[in-house]
Amino acid sequence: MEWLVELPQTELGIWPVKGFPAHLDGSPAYAGGILGRSGPNYGKDTQRVLSSVLGMTAEQVTELRAAGVV
């Protein structure tokens, strides 16, 4: 089926998801997130969000982990 896109998922392996319902020649459809990946499991992106998005240092993240916050 052309409307299904197969994406990797950590616990399930390859998982079919609905693709964009139209074909765009000039600009491919992209909804955001990490390309070529289905929804992450809980906590999978915690390190990336804390460091890249929020700008926390490795020390700060270690402190949060030690305190049981993340």
Short mmCIF file of C-alpha atoms in Angstrom, two decimals:
data_model
loop_
_atom_site.label_atom_id
_atom_site.label_comp_id
_atom_site.label_asym_id
_atom_site.label_seq_id
_atom_site.Cartn_x
_atom_site.Cartn_y
_atom_site.Cartn_z
CA MET A 1 0.00 0.00 0.00
CA GLU A 2 1.47 3.31 -1.04
CA TRP A 3 -0.06 5.31 1.81
CA LEU A 4 1.81 3.31 4.48
CA VAL A 5 5.32 4.28 5.51
CA GLU A 6 7.42 1.80 7.48
CA LEU A 7 9.36 3.37 10.34
CA PRO A 8 11.61 1.77 12.96
CA GLN A 9 10.25 1.58 16.51
CA THR A 10 12.44 0.48 19.41
CA GLU A 11 10.19 -2.15 20.97
CA LEU A 12 8.16 -3.28 17.95
CA GLY A 13 10.68 -3.25 15.11
CA ILE A 14 9.36 -1.92 11.80
CA TRP A 15 5.96 -0.30 12.25
CA PRO A 16 3.63 0.87 9.46
CA VAL A 17 2.25 4.40 9.87
CA LYS A 18 0.07 6.58 7.69
CA GLY A 19 2.04 8.63 5.20
CA PHE A 20 1.13 12.05 3.84
CA PRO A 21 -2.03 11.61 1.71
CA ALA A 22 -0.79 13.62 -1.30
CA HIS A 23 2.32 13.63 -3.47
CA LEU A 24 4.12 16.98 -3.64
CA ASP A 25 6.64 17.40 -6.47
CA GLY A 26 8.34 20.61 -5.38
CA SER A 27 8.51 20.14 -1.63
CA PRO A 28 8.16 16.80 0.15
CA ALA A 29 5.77 16.63 3.11
CA TYR A 30 7.46 16.75 6.51
CA ALA A 31 5.65 17.08 9.84
CA GLY A 32 8.71 17.66 12.03
CA GLY A 33 10.62 15.49 14.47
CA ILE A 34 13.54 13.24 13.61
CA LEU A 35 13.36 12.04 9.99
CA GLY A 36 12.84 8.32 9.41
CA ARG A 37 11.71 7.49 12.94
CA SER A 38 8.35 6.78 14.47
CA GLY A 39 7.32 8.11 17.87
CA PRO A 40 9.96 7.52 20.56
CA ASN A 41 9.42 5.48 23.71
CA TYR A 42 9.09 7.37 26.99
CA GLY A 43 12.41 8.93 27.96
CA LYS A 44 14.20 8.09 24.72
CA ASP A 45 14.90 11.74 23.85
CA THR A 46 15.48 13.01 27.39
CA GLN A 47 19.25 13.46 26.99
CA ARG A 48 18.87 15.23 23.62
CA VAL A 49 16.16 17.57 24.93
CA LEU A 50 18.00 18.46 28.13
CA SER A 51 21.31 19.15 26.39
CA SER A 52 20.44 20.36 22.87
CA VAL A 53 17.07 22.00 23.41
CA LEU A 54 17.41 23.29 26.98
CA GLY A 55 21.19 23.84 26.88
CA MET A 56 21.96 21.96 30.10
CA THR A 57 25.51 20.81 30.78
CA ALA A 58 26.42 17.16 31.37
CA GLU A 59 26.91 18.05 35.06
CA GLN A 60 23.41 19.48 35.34
CA VAL A 61 21.87 16.41 33.71
CA THR A 62 23.87 14.13 36.03
CA GLU A 63 22.53 16.07 39.02
CA LEU A 64 18.94 15.67 37.80
CA ARG A 65 19.47 11.92 37.32
CA ALA A 66 21.05 11.57 40.78
CA ALA A 67 18.09 13.41 42.32
CA GLY A 68 15.66 11.08 40.51
CA VAL A 69 14.11 13.90 38.48
CA VAL A 70 14.80 12.18 35.15
#
